[in-house]
Amino acid sequence: MKVKVTLILVTLVLLSGCQSIEPWVKPYERNNLADPVMSLNRNPVASSYMHHVYQAREGARGAEGGAGGGCGCN
């Protein structure tokens, strides 16, 4: 009898965590997160340029998530 009650209680506890997954950030709030002030770089333009120069020197592109085409013309 105790095993059944314990099993039912454990099942109820486990099922209580099941709910629909919703995004934490609403679509209209995403603009605030994309604000340049939220960036970790002090100067995102200079950082992007230096990242481009580094990729051109190394001869590899895209390994660090750099944006641009595969032809190397960006």
C-alpha positions as a printed Julia matrix, in Angstrom:
74×3 Matrix{Float64}:
  0.0    0.0     0.0
  2.81   2.41    0.9
  4.59   1.6    -2.35
  1.51   2.55   -4.39
  1.06   5.83   -2.55
  4.75   6.64   -2.94
  4.63   5.76   -6.64
  1.57   7.97   -7.17
  3.19  10.87   -5.32
  6.42  10.54   -7.32
  4.44  10.41  -10.57
  2.48  13.53   -9.62
  5.67  15.39   -8.73
  7.3   14.44  -12.03
  4.23  15.36  -14.08
  3.83  18.7   -12.35
  6.95  19.95  -14.15
  5.46  19.25  -17.59
  4.1   22.37  -19.22
  4.31  24.03  -22.58
  7.66  25.57  -23.41
  7.42  29.28  -24.1
 10.22  31.61  -25.08
 11.56  33.67  -22.21
 11.82  36.73  -24.39
  8.76  37.95  -26.21
  9.2   38.86  -29.9
  8.62  42.55  -29.23
 11.33  42.52  -26.52
 14.07  41.09  -28.75
 14.82  44.52  -30.14
 16.07  45.57  -26.7
 18.47  42.62  -26.55
 19.9   43.49  -29.97
 20.78  46.99  -28.77
 24.47  47.82  -29.35
 24.75  48.87  -25.72
 24.27  45.21  -24.77
 27.32  44.19  -26.81
 30.45  42.98  -25.02
 32.67  44.96  -27.4
 33.47  48.58  -26.69
 33.52  49.43  -30.38
 31.67  46.8   -32.43
 32.62  48.38  -35.77
 36.35  48.29  -35.01
 36.03  44.8   -33.57
 34.28  43.59  -36.72
 37.0   45.12  -38.88
 39.79  43.56  -36.83
 38.02  40.2   -36.98
 37.86  40.53  -40.78
 41.57  41.38  -40.95
 42.42  38.41  -38.74
 40.44  36.07  -40.96
 42.12  37.45  -44.08
 45.6   36.97  -42.52
 44.86  33.44  -41.4
 43.44  32.45  -44.77
 40.4   30.92  -43.14
 36.92  32.33  -42.98
 33.89  31.41  -40.93
 35.53  29.25  -38.29
 34.65  31.79  -35.59
 31.18  32.61  -36.85
 32.2   35.45  -39.16
 29.6   36.72  -41.59
 30.16  36.99  -45.3
 30.28  35.05  -48.51
 32.62  32.22  -49.4
 34.35  34.11  -52.21
 36.4   36.34  -49.91
 35.12  39.54  -51.5
 33.56  40.95  -48.32
